[in-house]
């Protein structure tokens, strides 16, 4: 690789560089600034994210390859980068007051969110296993620290170490799988591996099984979903929101790329394995969510269920149904707004170092904070898939893709599950609108209120007029599929 | 006896399995972290063995990257272990049961 190729490639990865530079600036300037003004570095984070967003717009209509083909900067990666940047943008805004409430340091926190986002962006464009592995680890290690960020709280520390051990375990499995694939094919580039793939060779089969296992873990799908509730419950609220949308979308991005561009096109049985995984993930997530006493843990189980819904689209895509891919992409996009919004409301309602966690904690919300109650109901309606929200349209597309690919049972299981899910989402609203316990709510928080307002409007407007954003997903999917 | 790539592979598979069992069964957090390292290093061994057998440098570069990542991971892990110890004064993994539904 020549110097000019390195320079050319470096110019192409502007969004990643702007996030990493912003993170480094935060870490350098944090000790230099004293006292209360430390919090003002928040604005630099927002500027960095906006610059990354603007630089990323370039990717939405061009296609380039950087670092000798290691990264493919196509519309697909641009689309996912939009999801990542939006999720970290709102997570940062929601965190501003949440961190003050919980008495946590802010600048390291923001820097870690930015580093983690840059890892996700690397993952969404990676086309060979070294970038995939490094992207995974840049993303994951930052998120491990974030989940254990509240050092005073034993729960948060526990979530951090559990995530680290289980995440490290899955990374090691992934790495071993990559080693086997490398040994069998002599290359780590996805397209070259595809051309050399040989079903008879046990190294390929063992390697791809281990790699898929690693991805399934990160998505939090059955049978490797048990870590999700514990870690989502223990991590700080805004981190949970960020993890449940960002990390999940990144894991889906790389799963799709490896499945569609890499090795696994040939194996027809894989579709049925993913079919089962999808059905079980939905069902187990929903059944688990019903019995929870904590809203945060309920949302953790619901995020398992949503991974199952998105997997329906993956299964349809593997069957060759083009609308499947765009429906997965759209589902992840929609999920970003509604889930981050739900966690944002809970972060808003946290006060004096105590998180808004149990169902009783939202009791009587409607009579004291009607606007927040309305926002919460819109997010929960959207998660339950009721019209006219974005969640309805996304779910409709995913189920439609399953029906088009002749997976009727999968669509039926999905629809039944989303009926069950309405029970536990609406149960929160029963407490919020009809609860009579005396709960103290925090005073007005301008930044979080702004973020929640924008997310509410997006959830509604994109639900009523979905076609512009849907076209965007179609375009990303079309650029990615070979024909 | 000529030591071929198969021998290295068998060794790395054994190390990997020892690591998996260590993570699953051991009670001490430090030992769990060590077992995690063992799993990562088993993969590294496989990389180097394949790299040598194929006459291709990619595997060795990958191994160096993986070692860097493992170092970062264990640094974070030890920081958590210290934090757990200051809270609970024990490293038994059974103290990690605050989070339950």
mmCIF file with all atom_site columns, N, CA, C and O in Angstrom, chain A residues 136-160:
data_model
loop_
_atom_site.group_PDB
_atom_site.id
_atom_site.type_symbol
_atom_site.label_atom_id
_atom_site.label_alt_id
_atom_site.label_comp_id
_atom_site.label_asym_id
_atom_site.label_entity_id
_atom_site.label_seq_id
_atom_site.pdbx_PDB_ins_code
_atom_site.Cartn_x
_atom_site.Cartn_y
_atom_site.Cartn_z
_atom_site.occupancy
_atom_site.B_iso_or_equiv
_atom_site.pdbx_formal_charge
_atom_site.auth_seq_id
_atom_site.auth_comp_id
_atom_site.auth_asym_id
_atom_site.auth_atom_id
_atom_site.pdbx_PDB_model_num
ATOM 1   N N  . UNK A 1 136 ? -15.264 -4.266 16.334 1.00 0.00 ? 136 UNK A N  1
ATOM 2   C CA . UNK A 1 136 ? -16.009 -4.884 17.432 1.00 0.00 ? 136 UNK A CA 1
ATOM 3   C C  . UNK A 1 136 ? -15.416 -4.504 18.774 1.00 0.00 ? 136 UNK A C  1
ATOM 4   O O  . UNK A 1 136 ? -16.125 -4.151 19.720 1.00 0.00 ? 136 UNK A O  1
ATOM 5   N N  . UNK A 1 137 ? -14.096 -4.584 18.862 1.00 0.00 ? 137 UNK A N  1
ATOM 6   C CA . UNK A 1 137 ? -13.471 -4.383 20.169 1.00 0.00 ? 137 UNK A CA 1
ATOM 7   C C  . UNK A 1 137 ? -13.449 -2.915 20.551 1.00 0.00 ? 137 UNK A C  1
ATOM 8   O O  . UNK A 1 137 ? -13.633 -2.576 21.712 1.00 0.00 ? 137 UNK A O  1
ATOM 9   N N  . UNK A 1 138 ? -13.257 -2.021 19.559 1.00 0.00 ? 138 UNK A N  1
ATOM 10  C CA . UNK A 1 138 ? -13.289 -0.586 19.891 1.00 0.00 ? 138 UNK A CA 1
ATOM 11  C C  . UNK A 1 138 ? -14.661 -0.242 20.433 1.00 0.00 ? 138 UNK A C  1
ATOM 12  O O  . UNK A 1 138 ? -14.810 0.446  21.445 1.00 0.00 ? 138 UNK A O  1
ATOM 13  N N  . UNK A 1 139 ? -15.683 -0.769 19.755 1.00 0.00 ? 139 UNK A N  1
ATOM 14  C CA . UNK A 1 139 ? -17.054 -0.535 20.208 1.00 0.00 ? 139 UNK A CA 1
ATOM 15  C C  . UNK A 1 139 ? -17.270 -1.158 21.594 1.00 0.00 ? 139 UNK A C  1
ATOM 16  O O  . UNK A 1 139 ? -17.728 -0.488 22.520 1.00 0.00 ? 139 UNK A O  1
ATOM 17  N N  . UNK A 1 140 ? -16.905 -2.437 21.736 1.00 0.00 ? 140 UNK A N  1
ATOM 18  C CA . UNK A 1 140 ? -17.291 -3.165 22.949 1.00 0.00 ? 140 UNK A CA 1
ATOM 19  C C  . UNK A 1 140 ? -16.543 -2.660 24.172 1.00 0.00 ? 140 UNK A C  1
ATOM 20  O O  . UNK A 1 140 ? -17.148 -2.460 25.217 1.00 0.00 ? 140 UNK A O  1
ATOM 21  N N  . UNK A 1 141 ? -15.229 -2.450 24.051 1.00 0.00 ? 141 UNK A N  1
ATOM 22  C CA . UNK A 1 141 ? -14.473 -2.086 25.255 1.00 0.00 ? 141 UNK A CA 1
ATOM 23  C C  . UNK A 1 141 ? -14.974 -0.752 25.780 1.00 0.00 ? 141 UNK A C  1
ATOM 24  O O  . UNK A 1 141 ? -15.135 -0.568 26.987 1.00 0.00 ? 141 UNK A O  1
ATOM 25  N N  . UNK A 1 142 ? -15.294 0.192  24.878 1.00 0.00 ? 142 UNK A N  1
ATOM 26  C CA . UNK A 1 142 ? -15.844 1.464  25.358 1.00 0.00 ? 142 UNK A CA 1
ATOM 27  C C  . UNK A 1 142 ? -17.162 1.232  26.065 1.00 0.00 ? 142 UNK A C  1
ATOM 28  O O  . UNK A 1 142 ? -17.437 1.859  27.095 1.00 0.00 ? 142 UNK A O  1
ATOM 29  N N  . UNK A 1 143 ? -17.990 0.342  25.520 1.00 0.00 ? 143 UNK A N  1
ATOM 30  C CA . UNK A 1 143 ? -19.291 0.117  26.143 1.00 0.00 ? 143 UNK A CA 1
ATOM 31  C C  . UNK A 1 143 ? -19.156 -0.634 27.467 1.00 0.00 ? 143 UNK A C  1
ATOM 32  O O  . UNK A 1 143 ? -19.926 -0.396 28.392 1.00 0.00 ? 143 UNK A O  1
ATOM 33  N N  . UNK A 1 144 ? -18.138 -1.521 27.594 1.00 0.00 ? 144 UNK A N  1
ATOM 34  C CA . UNK A 1 144 ? -17.916 -2.165 28.905 1.00 0.00 ? 144 UNK A CA 1
ATOM 35  C C  . UNK A 1 144 ? -17.685 -1.094 29.958 1.00 0.00 ? 144 UNK A C  1
ATOM 36  O O  . UNK A 1 144 ? -18.251 -1.140 31.048 1.00 0.00 ? 144 UNK A O  1
ATOM 37  N N  . UNK A 1 145 ? -16.803 -0.141 29.621 1.00 0.00 ? 145 UNK A N  1
ATOM 38  C CA . UNK A 1 145 ? -16.492 0.893  30.623 1.00 0.00 ? 145 UNK A CA 1
ATOM 39  C C  . UNK A 1 145 ? -17.751 1.716  30.909 1.00 0.00 ? 145 UNK A C  1
ATOM 40  O O  . UNK A 1 145 ? -18.031 2.039  32.061 1.00 0.00 ? 145 UNK A O  1
ATOM 41  N N  . UNK A 1 146 ? -18.504 2.030  29.854 1.00 0.00 ? 146 UNK A N  1
ATOM 42  C CA . UNK A 1 146 ? -19.703 2.843  30.057 1.00 0.00 ? 146 UNK A CA 1
ATOM 43  C C  . UNK A 1 146 ? -20.709 2.133  30.958 1.00 0.00 ? 146 UNK A C  1
ATOM 44  O O  . UNK A 1 146 ? -21.338 2.756  31.810 1.00 0.00 ? 146 UNK A O  1
ATOM 45  N N  . UNK A 1 147 ? -20.864 0.801  30.785 1.00 0.00 ? 147 UNK A N  1
ATOM 46  C CA . UNK A 1 147 ? -21.872 0.136  31.623 1.00 0.00 ? 147 UNK A CA 1
ATOM 47  C C  . UNK A 1 147 ? -21.441 0.118  33.073 1.00 0.00 ? 147 UNK A C  1
ATOM 48  O O  . UNK A 1 147 ? -22.290 0.083  33.956 1.00 0.00 ? 147 UNK A O  1
ATOM 49  N N  . UNK A 1 148 ? -20.127 0.112  33.318 1.00 0.00 ? 148 UNK A N  1
ATOM 50  C CA . UNK A 1 148 ? -19.701 0.157  34.713 1.00 0.00 ? 148 UNK A CA 1
ATOM 51  C C  . UNK A 1 148 ? -19.328 1.553  35.150 1.00 0.00 ? 148 UNK A C  1
ATOM 52  O O  . UNK A 1 148 ? -18.543 1.723  36.077 1.00 0.00 ? 148 UNK A O  1
ATOM 53  N N  . UNK A 1 149 ? -19.897 2.552  34.486 1.00 0.00 ? 149 UNK A N  1
ATOM 54  C CA . UNK A 1 149 ? -19.393 3.914  34.680 1.00 0.00 ? 149 UNK A CA 1
ATOM 55  C C  . UNK A 1 149 ? -19.686 4.451  36.064 1.00 0.00 ? 149 UNK A C  1
ATOM 56  O O  . UNK A 1 149 ? -18.919 5.238  36.609 1.00 0.00 ? 149 UNK A O  1
ATOM 57  N N  . UNK A 1 150 ? -20.801 4.049  36.656 1.00 0.00 ? 150 UNK A N  1
ATOM 58  C CA . UNK A 1 150 ? -21.150 4.546  37.984 1.00 0.00 ? 150 UNK A CA 1
ATOM 59  C C  . UNK A 1 150 ? -20.419 3.712  39.030 1.00 0.00 ? 150 UNK A C  1
ATOM 60  O O  . UNK A 1 150 ? -20.937 2.725  39.531 1.00 0.00 ? 150 UNK A O  1
ATOM 61  N N  . UNK A 1 151 ? -19.186 4.123  39.373 1.00 0.00 ? 151 UNK A N  1
ATOM 62  C CA . UNK A 1 151 ? -18.362 3.293  40.231 1.00 0.00 ? 151 UNK A CA 1
ATOM 63  C C  . UNK A 1 151 ? -18.904 3.193  41.651 1.00 0.00 ? 151 UNK A C  1
ATOM 64  O O  . UNK A 1 151 ? -18.626 2.254  42.363 1.00 0.00 ? 151 UNK A O  1
ATOM 65  N N  . UNK A 1 152 ? -19.649 4.202  42.074 1.00 0.00 ? 152 UNK A N  1
ATOM 66  C CA . UNK A 1 152 ? -20.204 4.188  43.427 1.00 0.00 ? 152 UNK A CA 1
ATOM 67  C C  . UNK A 1 152 ? -21.277 3.115  43.557 1.00 0.00 ? 152 UNK A C  1
ATOM 68  O O  . UNK A 1 152 ? -21.550 2.640  44.647 1.00 0.00 ? 152 UNK A O  1
ATOM 69  N N  . UNK A 1 153 ? -21.891 2.759  42.440 1.00 0.00 ? 153 UNK A N  1
ATOM 70  C CA . UNK A 1 153 ? -23.010 1.823  42.496 1.00 0.00 ? 153 UNK A CA 1
ATOM 71  C C  . UNK A 1 153 ? -22.513 0.415  42.224 1.00 0.00 ? 153 UNK A C  1
ATOM 72  O O  . UNK A 1 153 ? -21.889 0.154  41.191 1.00 0.00 ? 153 UNK A O  1
ATOM 73  N N  . UNK A 1 154 ? -22.773 -0.483 43.151 1.00 0.00 ? 154 UNK A N  1
ATOM 74  C CA . UNK A 1 154 ? -22.319 -1.861 42.974 1.00 0.00 ? 154 UNK A CA 1
ATOM 75  C C  . UNK A 1 154 ? -23.022 -2.502 41.785 1.00 0.00 ? 154 UNK A C  1
ATOM 76  O O  . UNK A 1 154 ? -22.459 -3.312 41.068 1.00 0.00 ? 154 UNK A O  1
ATOM 77  N N  . UNK A 1 155 ? -24.272 -2.076 41.530 1.00 0.00 ? 155 UNK A N  1
ATOM 78  C CA . UNK A 1 155 ? -25.006 -2.668 40.405 1.00 0.00 ? 155 UNK A CA 1
ATOM 79  C C  . UNK A 1 155 ? -24.343 -2.328 39.083 1.00 0.00 ? 155 UNK A C  1
ATOM 80  O O  . UNK A 1 155 ? -24.207 -3.174 38.198 1.00 0.00 ? 155 UNK A O  1
ATOM 81  N N  . UNK A 1 156 ? -23.945 -1.077 38.954 1.00 0.00 ? 156 UNK A N  1
ATOM 82  C CA . UNK A 1 156 ? -23.313 -0.671 37.703 1.00 0.00 ? 156 UNK A CA 1
ATOM 83  C C  . UNK A 1 156 ? -21.975 -1.381 37.512 1.00 0.00 ? 156 UNK A C  1
ATOM 84  O O  . UNK A 1 156 ? -21.672 -1.879 36.427 1.00 0.00 ? 156 UNK A O  1
ATOM 85  N N  . UNK A 1 157 ? -21.182 -1.451 38.591 1.00 0.00 ? 157 UNK A N  1
ATOM 86  C CA . UNK A 1 157 ? -19.895 -2.146 38.494 1.00 0.00 ? 157 UNK A CA 1
ATOM 87  C C  . UNK A 1 157 ? -20.110 -3.600 38.116 1.00 0.00 ? 157 UNK A C  1
ATOM 88  O O  . UNK A 1 157 ? -19.381 -4.152 37.291 1.00 0.00 ? 157 UNK A O  1
ATOM 89  N N  . UNK A 1 158 ? -21.131 -4.189 38.729 1.00 0.00 ? 158 UNK A N  1
ATOM 90  C CA . UNK A 1 158 ? -21.408 -5.590 38.430 1.00 0.00 ? 158 UNK A CA 1
ATOM 91  C C  . UNK A 1 158 ? -21.783 -5.764 36.966 1.00 0.00 ? 158 UNK A C  1
ATOM 92  O O  . UNK A 1 158 ? -21.311 -6.689 36.299 1.00 0.00 ? 158 UNK A O  1
ATOM 93  N N  . UNK A 1 159 ? -22.604 -4.831 36.458 1.00 0.00 ? 159 UNK A N  1
ATOM 94  C CA . UNK A 1 159 ? -22.968 -4.920 35.039 1.00 0.00 ? 159 UNK A CA 1
ATOM 95  C C  . UNK A 1 159 ? -21.722 -4.811 34.176 1.00 0.00 ? 159 UNK A C  1
ATOM 96  O O  . UNK A 1 159 ? -21.555 -5.540 33.201 1.00 0.00 ? 159 UNK A O  1
ATOM 97  N N  . UNK A 1 160 ? -20.811 -3.895 34.564 1.00 0.00 ? 160 UNK A N  1
ATOM 98  C CA . UNK A 1 160 ? -19.585 -3.714 33.774 1.00 0.00 ? 160 UNK A CA 1
ATOM 99  C C  . UNK A 1 160 ? -18.767 -4.982 33.703 1.00 0.00 ? 160 UNK A C  1
ATOM 100 O O  . UNK A 1 160 ? -18.384 -5.425 32.624 1.00 0.00 ? 160 UNK A O  1
#
